Amino acid sequence: MYNFRKVTDDLFWVGANDHRLALFENIHPLYHGVSYNAYVLLDEKTVLFDTADWAVGRQFIENIQAVLAGRPLDYLVINHVEPDHAASIEEILLRWPKVKIITSPKAVILLHQFGFPIEAEQVEEVREGDTKCFGKHTIAFVSAPMVHWPEAMVSFDTTNGVLFSADAFGSFRALDGKLFADEFDFDGEWLDDARRYYTNIVGKYGPQVQALLNKAANIVGLDNIKYLCPLHGPVWRKDLGYIIDKYVHWATYEPEEKGVMIVYASMYGNTETAAEVLASKLADRGVTNTRLYDVSSTHVSYLISDLFKYSHLVLASVTYNLGIFPPMHNFLADMKALNLQKRTVALVENGSWAPRSGALMREELEKLKHMDILDDGVTMASSLQEQNLPDMDALADAIAASVLK
Ligand code: FEO
């Protein structure tokens, strides 16, 4: 049973949704599924842009067959070789053995490493700025290394302004019948999933995403882009400036909002209480754009996502085995792995007989770039004792002054 949608008069979405996958890349929880997008262009030649994860392979093939309606498939453009998009290549080769593959030289190497049976004469390698005409439509190819793998490229239809943007501008969440971002309440319903996708999958590669955005501006011209067709999530045909602005913030590690994210590690509830007391004191001072998270019960992908959103972070942690509580340590390691920078941070430590977590968290934060660690901090000798409250007031004063300035 096929299920495709029209993007333009001669371009069709032939992807599929996956609601069964629990963990994207076997790490990141999915509660609303994910889509694997691919597109077919019906010109004098027929062109498929990317394939799909094998989990949705049957649906994907039926969609292509329905759109082709008996025509042969002449070309397969491979923008990205990661298996969530490339796994169905072999099925395409089996069904349309005469198809020509257009991709980057690095992708050819990776395709062989993944074991795809591709003959040299079947491949047209394209480099930065190369173009290919398929009839009415001329496609330009632009390399996009490390967005999010080294072989990645994007393809721009110079005829109608469609940018096949690979992982860029992608999002978690299944499309479920809709396709275009303007068919959703994107800001209300989707933005958090788009940010969580970007920050956890591509977040490390901000400089490379900036390079791609600069190329899009200088080579293609942002005004010439009329459609963004990513490999996951909705297609953009309206208000492209909205999502491009989000990408500029994320790629440059600039926060979207002034606000405070308080992440606590608490074994028996005392550090949790301290985090709540701090949040109350911030509210007393007029800082209400705050979020409170238990690091033990919040998947780190959500913490990373909100960290890219908010300007300020408070880490409140018990001392555990004379070190940092392991889930908090994992969060700090993920911040480093994803190149997080440019945040103002305050620390609260707890340790009844050996409070060490504050100094150790500071050491980890000092490995990140452009972090402003507030000198004011709070050490809790046991539970929230009366003598610690003045420290908490001073900390709230310092955070509020920084947020409200
Ligand atoms: Fe959705 Fe890097 O693949």
Short mmCIF file of C-alpha atoms and ligand atoms in Angstrom, two decimals:
data_model
loop_
_atom_site.label_atom_id
_atom_site.label_comp_id
_atom_site.label_asym_id
_atom_site.label_seq_id
_atom_site.Cartn_x
_atom_site.Cartn_y
_atom_site.Cartn_z
CA MET A 1 0.00 0.00 0.00
CA TYR A 2 1.78 3.14 -1.17
CA ASN A 3 1.79 6.43 0.67
CA PHE A 4 3.56 9.33 -1.00
CA ARG A 5 3.05 13.09 -1.06
CA LYS A 6 3.64 15.78 -3.62
CA VAL A 7 6.27 18.39 -2.73
CA THR A 8 6.14 20.32 -6.02
CA ASP A 9 4.49 19.50 -9.36
CA ASP A 10 7.18 16.96 -10.22
CA LEU A 11 8.83 16.16 -6.89
CA PHE A 12 7.41 13.56 -4.51
CA TRP A 13 8.15 12.55 -0.92
CA VAL A 14 8.50 8.75 -0.92
CA GLY A 15 9.78 8.28 2.64
CA ALA A 16 8.13 6.48 5.54
CA ASN A 17 7.55 6.77 9.28
CA ASP A 18 8.89 4.45 11.95
CA HIS A 19 6.91 4.26 15.20
CA ARG A 20 8.54 1.05 16.36
CA LEU A 21 12.07 2.28 16.91
CA ALA A 22 12.59 2.91 20.63
CA LEU A 23 16.10 4.37 20.50
CA PHE A 24 17.48 6.38 17.57
CA GLU A 25 21.05 5.27 16.91
CA ASN A 26 20.33 2.91 19.84
CA ILE A 27 20.91 5.86 22.22
CA HIS A 28 18.26 8.55 21.97
CA PRO A 29 14.68 7.74 23.07
CA LEU A 30 11.92 8.28 20.54
CA TYR A 31 8.43 8.80 21.91
CA HIS A 32 6.84 10.11 18.73
CA GLY A 33 8.68 8.04 16.12
CA VAL A 34 10.87 9.31 13.31
CA SER A 35 10.56 9.71 9.56
CA TYR A 36 13.07 8.64 6.94
CA ASN A 37 12.64 10.97 4.01
CA ALA A 38 13.48 10.31 0.37
CA TYR A 39 12.30 12.11 -2.73
CA VAL A 40 11.64 11.22 -6.38
CA LEU A 41 11.95 13.82 -9.16
CA LEU A 42 10.05 13.08 -12.36
CA ASP A 43 11.90 14.94 -15.09
CA GLU A 44 13.03 13.71 -18.53
CA LYS A 45 15.09 11.43 -16.34
CA THR A 46 13.80 10.06 -13.05
CA VAL A 47 15.88 10.75 -9.96
CA LEU A 48 15.67 9.33 -6.43
CA PHE A 49 17.29 11.42 -3.70
CA ASP A 50 18.54 9.05 -0.98
CA THR A 51 16.93 5.83 0.26
CA ALA A 52 15.60 4.85 3.70
CA ASP A 53 16.21 2.69 6.73
CA TRP A 54 15.57 -0.97 6.09
CA ALA A 55 12.94 -0.97 8.83
CA VAL A 56 10.63 0.89 6.42
CA GLY A 57 12.08 -0.65 3.24
CA ARG A 58 8.89 -2.22 1.93
CA GLN A 59 6.86 0.96 2.31
CA PHE A 60 9.65 2.98 0.71
CA ILE A 61 9.88 0.69 -2.35
CA GLU A 62 6.09 0.68 -2.82
CA ASN A 63 6.09 4.47 -2.72
CA ILE A 64 8.78 4.72 -5.41
CA GLN A 65 7.01 2.22 -7.63
CA ALA A 66 3.76 4.15 -7.31
CA VAL A 67 5.38 7.47 -8.19
CA LEU A 68 7.36 6.03 -11.11
CA ALA A 69 4.21 4.34 -12.42
CA GLY A 70 6.17 2.02 -14.67
CA ARG A 71 8.95 4.41 -15.66
CA PRO A 72 12.50 3.21 -15.01
CA LEU A 73 14.60 4.77 -12.25
CA ASP A 74 17.47 6.49 -14.01
CA TYR A 75 19.47 8.07 -11.17
CA LEU A 76 20.00 7.69 -7.43
CA VAL A 77 21.59 10.68 -5.71
CA ILE A 78 23.17 9.68 -2.40
CA ASN A 79 23.65 12.68 -0.14
CA HIS A 80 24.44 10.68 3.00
CA VAL A 81 25.59 7.11 3.58
CA GLU A 82 24.54 6.56 7.20
CA PRO A 83 22.43 3.38 7.21
CA ASP A 84 19.22 5.12 8.30
CA HIS A 85 19.26 6.57 4.77
CA ALA A 86 21.44 4.18 2.80
CA ALA A 87 20.30 0.76 3.99
CA SER A 88 17.87 0.32 1.11
CA ILE A 89 20.42 1.05 -1.64
CA GLU A 90 20.93 -2.63 -2.34
CA GLU A 91 17.20 -3.12 -2.84
CA ILE A 92 17.18 -0.23 -5.32
CA LEU A 93 20.07 -1.85 -7.23
CA LEU A 94 18.25 -5.17 -7.34
CA ARG A 95 15.01 -3.66 -8.65
CA TRP A 96 16.52 -1.09 -11.00
CA PRO A 97 19.94 -2.54 -11.95
CA LYS A 98 20.55 0.10 -14.62
CA VAL A 99 20.26 3.00 -12.16
CA LYS A 100 23.24 5.38 -12.11
CA ILE A 101 24.49 6.54 -8.71
CA ILE A 102 25.54 10.15 -8.20
CA THR A 103 27.47 10.84 -5.03
CA SER A 104 30.65 12.25 -3.50
CA PRO A 105 34.03 10.47 -3.81
CA LYS A 106 34.13 9.90 -0.04
CA ALA A 107 30.67 8.35 -0.17
CA VAL A 108 31.89 5.85 -2.77
CA ILE A 109 34.59 4.72 -0.33
CA LEU A 110 32.05 4.37 2.47
CA LEU A 111 29.58 2.52 0.23
CA HIS A 112 32.28 -0.07 -0.48
CA GLN A 113 33.13 -0.25 3.23
CA PHE A 114 29.47 -0.98 3.95
CA GLY A 115 29.63 -3.76 1.35
CA PHE A 116 27.21 -2.44 -1.27
CA PRO A 117 27.80 -4.24 -4.60
CA ILE A 118 28.41 -1.12 -6.68
CA GLU A 119 30.41 -1.28 -9.90
CA ALA A 120 32.66 1.64 -10.84
CA GLU A 121 30.85 2.24 -14.16
CA GLN A 122 27.59 2.62 -12.24
CA VAL A 123 28.81 5.68 -10.34
CA GLU A 124 29.16 9.33 -11.32
CA GLU A 125 31.26 11.06 -8.67
CA VAL A 126 30.44 14.72 -8.10
CA ARG A 127 32.53 17.36 -6.40
CA GLU A 128 31.83 20.79 -4.93
CA GLY A 129 29.89 22.92 -7.41
CA ASP A 130 29.38 20.21 -10.05
CA THR A 131 26.00 20.29 -11.75
CA LYS A 132 23.86 17.74 -13.55
CA CYS A 133 20.89 18.39 -15.80
CA PHE A 134 18.03 15.88 -15.80
CA GLY A 135 15.78 17.71 -18.29
CA LYS A 136 14.07 20.81 -16.89
CA HIS A 137 15.93 20.56 -13.60
CA THR A 138 19.63 21.22 -13.04
CA ILE A 139 21.01 20.08 -9.71
CA ALA A 140 24.12 21.57 -8.11
CA PHE A 141 26.07 19.53 -5.59
CA VAL A 142 27.63 21.12 -2.51
CA SER A 143 29.80 19.19 -0.08
CA ALA A 144 28.75 19.22 3.58
CA PRO A 145 31.52 17.33 5.39
CA MET A 146 30.67 16.32 8.98
CA VAL A 147 27.02 17.33 8.64
CA HIS A 148 26.98 14.76 9.93
CA TRP A 149 29.46 12.29 8.40
CA PRO A 150 32.53 13.11 6.30
CA GLU A 151 31.01 12.08 2.97
CA ALA A 152 27.84 14.16 3.30
CA MET A 153 26.73 16.55 0.59
CA VAL A 154 23.59 18.51 -0.17
CA SER A 155 21.92 18.88 -3.56
CA PHE A 156 20.33 22.11 -4.77
CA ASP A 157 17.79 22.24 -7.57
CA THR A 158 18.71 25.47 -9.34
CA THR A 159 15.49 25.34 -11.35
CA ASN A 160 12.99 25.63 -8.51
CA GLY A 161 15.06 26.26 -5.36
CA VAL A 162 14.67 22.89 -3.66
CA LEU A 163 17.54 22.12 -1.28
CA PHE A 164 17.95 18.43 -0.43
CA SER A 165 19.68 19.18 2.85
CA ALA A 166 20.58 15.67 4.11
CA ASP A 167 20.67 15.60 7.95
CA ALA A 168 20.63 19.40 8.16
CA PHE A 169 17.23 20.80 9.15
CA GLY A 170 16.11 17.32 10.23
CA SER A 171 14.05 16.44 13.29
CA PHE A 172 12.90 13.53 15.40
CA ARG A 173 9.14 12.72 15.20
CA ALA A 174 7.09 10.91 12.63
CA LEU A 175 5.19 12.93 10.04
CA ASP A 176 1.99 10.88 10.27
CA GLY A 177 0.36 12.02 7.07
CA LYS A 178 1.47 15.59 7.14
CA LEU A 179 4.66 16.65 5.38
CA PHE A 180 5.22 20.41 5.47
CA ALA A 181 6.31 22.28 8.60
CA ASP A 182 3.40 24.70 8.06
CA GLU A 183 1.00 21.76 8.47
CA PHE A 184 2.12 21.42 12.11
CA ASP A 185 2.31 23.69 15.12
CA PHE A 186 6.08 23.48 14.67
CA ASP A 187 7.06 25.96 17.36
CA GLY A 188 4.70 24.43 19.91
CA GLU A 189 4.90 20.74 19.03
CA TRP A 190 8.07 20.07 17.05
CA LEU A 191 10.78 22.52 18.02
CA ASP A 192 11.92 20.58 21.09
CA ASP A 193 12.30 17.41 19.01
CA ALA A 194 14.11 19.31 16.24
CA ARG A 195 16.50 20.79 18.76
CA ARG A 196 17.04 17.43 20.46
CA TYR A 197 17.78 15.87 17.08
CA TYR A 198 20.21 18.60 16.02
CA THR A 199 22.05 18.99 19.30
CA ASN A 200 22.59 15.30 19.96
CA ILE A 201 23.24 14.15 16.39
CA VAL A 202 25.02 17.10 14.78
CA GLY A 203 25.72 19.37 17.78
CA LYS A 204 29.41 18.55 17.91
CA TYR A 205 29.86 19.84 14.37
CA GLY A 206 28.76 23.46 14.81
CA PRO A 207 31.72 24.87 12.82
CA GLN A 208 30.90 22.55 9.91
CA VAL A 209 27.21 23.50 10.06
CA GLN A 210 28.25 27.17 10.06
CA ALA A 211 30.41 26.45 6.98
CA LEU A 212 27.42 24.88 5.25
CA LEU A 213 25.17 27.83 6.14
CA ASN A 214 27.81 30.20 4.76
CA LYS A 215 28.01 28.19 1.56
CA ALA A 216 24.24 28.24 1.28
CA ALA A 217 24.34 32.02 1.62
CA ASN A 218 27.32 32.63 -0.68
CA ILE A 219 27.01 29.94 -3.35
CA VAL A 220 23.28 29.30 -3.50
CA GLY A 221 21.93 32.51 -1.94
CA LEU A 222 19.52 32.08 0.97
CA ASP A 223 16.76 33.91 -0.93
CA ASN A 224 17.03 31.34 -3.72
CA ILE A 225 16.16 28.47 -1.39
CA LYS A 226 12.40 27.90 -1.64
CA TYR A 227 12.14 24.43 -0.12
CA LEU A 228 14.21 22.60 2.50
CA CYS A 229 13.90 18.84 2.05
CA PRO A 230 15.75 17.12 4.92
CA LEU A 231 16.21 13.41 5.51
CA HIS A 232 14.10 13.47 8.70
CA GLY A 233 11.10 15.53 9.72
CA PRO A 234 9.04 18.08 7.84
CA VAL A 235 9.74 19.83 4.54
CA TRP A 236 10.01 23.61 4.78
CA ARG A 237 8.27 25.73 2.11
CA LYS A 238 7.28 28.76 4.24
CA ASP A 239 9.08 30.86 6.82
CA LEU A 240 12.46 29.26 6.12
CA GLY A 241 14.09 32.10 8.06
CA TYR A 242 12.60 30.69 11.28
CA ILE A 243 14.43 27.35 11.12
CA ILE A 244 17.59 28.88 9.61
CA ASP A 245 17.72 31.29 12.58
CA LYS A 246 17.46 28.33 14.99
CA TYR A 247 20.32 26.64 13.16
CA VAL A 248 22.45 29.77 13.37
CA HIS A 249 21.97 29.79 17.17
CA TRP A 250 22.68 26.07 17.56
CA ALA A 251 25.67 26.00 15.22
CA THR A 252 27.29 28.98 16.94
CA TYR A 253 26.40 27.66 20.43
CA GLU A 254 24.57 30.90 21.21
CA PRO A 255 21.61 30.34 23.57
CA GLU A 256 18.14 30.91 22.20
CA GLU A 257 16.81 32.36 25.46
CA LYS A 258 17.89 33.89 28.73
CA GLY A 259 16.92 31.31 31.27
CA VAL A 260 18.26 28.94 33.90
CA MET A 261 18.42 25.20 33.67
CA ILE A 262 18.99 23.57 37.08
CA VAL A 263 20.18 19.97 36.90
CA TYR A 264 20.52 18.12 40.18
CA ALA A 265 21.94 14.79 41.30
CA SER A 266 20.34 13.78 44.57
CA MET A 267 20.47 10.46 46.43
CA TYR A 268 18.11 11.13 49.34
CA GLY A 269 16.35 14.33 48.33
CA ASN A 270 18.52 16.95 50.07
CA THR A 271 20.29 18.18 46.95
CA GLU A 272 16.93 18.12 45.20
CA THR A 273 15.54 20.39 47.93
CA ALA A 274 18.51 22.71 47.51
CA ALA A 275 17.79 22.91 43.76
CA GLU A 276 14.16 23.75 44.47
CA VAL A 277 15.14 26.36 47.07
CA LEU A 278 17.44 27.96 44.51
CA ALA A 279 14.65 27.97 41.90
CA SER A 280 12.33 29.67 44.44
CA LYS A 281 14.94 32.27 45.27
CA LEU A 282 15.45 32.94 41.56
CA ALA A 283 11.69 33.39 41.12
CA ASP A 284 11.72 35.83 44.07
CA ARG A 285 14.29 37.82 42.11
CA GLY A 286 12.21 37.83 38.93
CA VAL A 287 13.90 34.95 37.13
CA THR A 288 11.07 32.61 36.18
CA ASN A 289 12.32 31.14 32.90
CA THR A 290 13.78 28.19 34.78
CA ARG A 291 13.73 24.41 34.27
CA LEU A 292 14.53 21.85 36.95
CA TYR A 293 15.78 18.37 36.01
CA ASP A 294 16.71 15.27 38.01
CA VAL A 295 19.79 13.99 36.18
CA SER A 296 19.01 10.42 37.28
CA SER A 297 15.58 10.29 35.67
CA THR A 298 16.05 12.51 32.62
CA HIS A 299 17.65 11.06 29.52
CA VAL A 300 20.80 13.00 28.79
CA SER A 301 19.63 13.82 25.23
CA TYR A 302 16.91 16.05 26.76
CA LEU A 303 19.44 17.76 29.03
CA ILE A 304 21.75 18.46 26.11
CA SER A 305 18.86 19.80 24.07
CA ASP A 306 17.74 22.27 26.74
CA LEU A 307 21.33 23.26 27.39
CA PHE A 308 21.54 24.50 23.79
CA LYS A 309 18.39 26.53 24.49
CA TYR A 310 19.08 28.28 27.80
CA SER A 311 21.81 30.77 28.68
CA HIS A 312 22.49 29.66 32.27
CA LEU A 313 23.12 26.30 33.90
CA VAL A 314 23.23 25.26 37.54
CA LEU A 315 24.73 21.89 38.39
CA ALA A 316 23.89 20.63 41.89
CA SER A 317 25.47 17.30 42.74
CA VAL A 318 26.16 14.99 45.60
CA THR A 319 29.67 13.61 46.02
CA TYR A 320 29.73 9.91 45.19
CA ASN A 321 32.70 7.62 45.82
CA LEU A 322 34.64 10.85 46.33
CA GLY A 323 33.73 11.82 42.77
CA ILE A 324 30.84 13.26 40.78
CA PHE A 325 27.57 11.31 40.84
CA PRO A 326 27.85 9.06 37.73
CA PRO A 327 24.80 10.35 35.78
CA MET A 328 26.02 13.93 36.36
CA HIS A 329 29.49 12.89 35.22
CA ASN A 330 27.92 11.42 32.08
CA PHE A 331 26.09 14.70 31.43
CA LEU A 332 29.35 16.62 31.74
CA ALA A 333 31.08 14.16 29.39
CA ASP A 334 28.29 14.60 26.85
CA MET A 335 28.62 18.40 27.04
CA LYS A 336 32.30 18.01 26.15
CA ALA A 337 31.62 15.46 23.42
CA LEU A 338 29.05 17.77 21.82
CA ASN A 339 31.31 20.84 22.00
CA LEU A 340 28.88 22.81 24.19
CA GLN A 341 30.21 26.29 24.95
CA LYS A 342 29.28 29.88 25.81
CA ARG A 343 27.19 29.22 28.93
CA THR A 344 27.22 30.77 32.42
CA VAL A 345 27.36 28.08 35.09
CA ALA A 346 26.91 27.96 38.85
CA LEU A 347 27.68 25.03 41.12
CA VAL A 348 26.11 23.51 44.22
CA GLU A 349 27.90 20.61 45.86
CA ASN A 350 26.87 18.20 48.58
CA GLY A 351 28.93 15.70 50.54
CA SER A 352 28.32 15.01 54.17
CA TRP A 353 31.87 14.05 55.04
CA ALA A 354 33.84 15.01 51.93
CA PRO A 355 32.23 17.52 49.59
CA ARG A 356 34.29 17.14 46.42
CA SER A 357 31.77 17.33 43.59
CA GLY A 358 31.97 21.13 43.19
CA ALA A 359 35.70 21.17 42.53
CA LEU A 360 35.45 18.15 40.25
CA MET A 361 32.53 19.57 38.22
CA ARG A 362 34.47 22.82 37.86
CA GLU A 363 37.45 20.84 36.48
CA GLU A 364 35.18 19.24 33.88
CA LEU A 365 33.57 22.55 32.93
CA GLU A 366 36.98 24.17 32.51
CA LYS A 367 37.64 21.72 29.66
CA LEU A 368 34.83 23.38 27.67
CA LYS A 369 35.27 26.53 25.61
CA HIS A 370 34.04 29.99 26.62
CA MET A 371 32.29 28.93 29.81
CA ASP A 372 31.73 31.53 32.51
CA ILE A 373 31.76 29.75 35.88
CA LEU A 374 30.38 31.95 38.64
CA ASP A 375 32.64 32.18 41.68
CA ASP A 376 29.63 32.05 43.99
CA GLY A 377 28.74 28.48 44.83
CA VAL A 378 27.12 26.57 47.64
CA THR A 379 28.61 23.75 49.65
CA MET A 380 26.14 21.68 51.64
CA ALA A 381 27.87 19.97 54.54
CA SER A 382 24.91 17.67 55.12
CA SER A 383 21.32 18.60 54.37
CA LEU A 384 20.13 22.13 53.80
CA GLN A 385 21.26 23.62 57.07
CA GLU A 386 20.43 27.08 58.20
CA GLN A 387 24.01 28.28 57.81
CA ASN A 388 23.94 27.45 54.11
CA LEU A 389 20.99 29.64 53.25
CA PRO A 390 22.95 32.90 53.13
CA ASP A 391 25.21 31.20 50.56
CA MET A 392 22.15 30.21 48.55
CA ASP A 393 20.91 33.81 48.66
CA ALA A 394 24.27 35.02 47.40
CA LEU A 395 24.21 32.42 44.63
CA ALA A 396 20.67 33.39 43.62
CA ASP A 397 21.73 37.06 43.63
CA ALA A 398 24.69 36.31 41.34
CA ILE A 399 22.66 34.19 38.91
CA ALA A 400 19.78 36.67 38.79
CA ALA A 401 22.19 39.56 38.19
CA SER A 402 23.76 37.67 35.32
CA VAL A 403 20.44 36.61 33.75
CA LEU A 404 18.73 39.98 34.09
CA LYS A 405 21.61 42.19 32.98
FE1 FEO B 1 19.88 10.51 9.67
FE2 FEO B 1 23.39 10.98 9.79
O1 FEO B 1 21.73 10.15 9.42
#
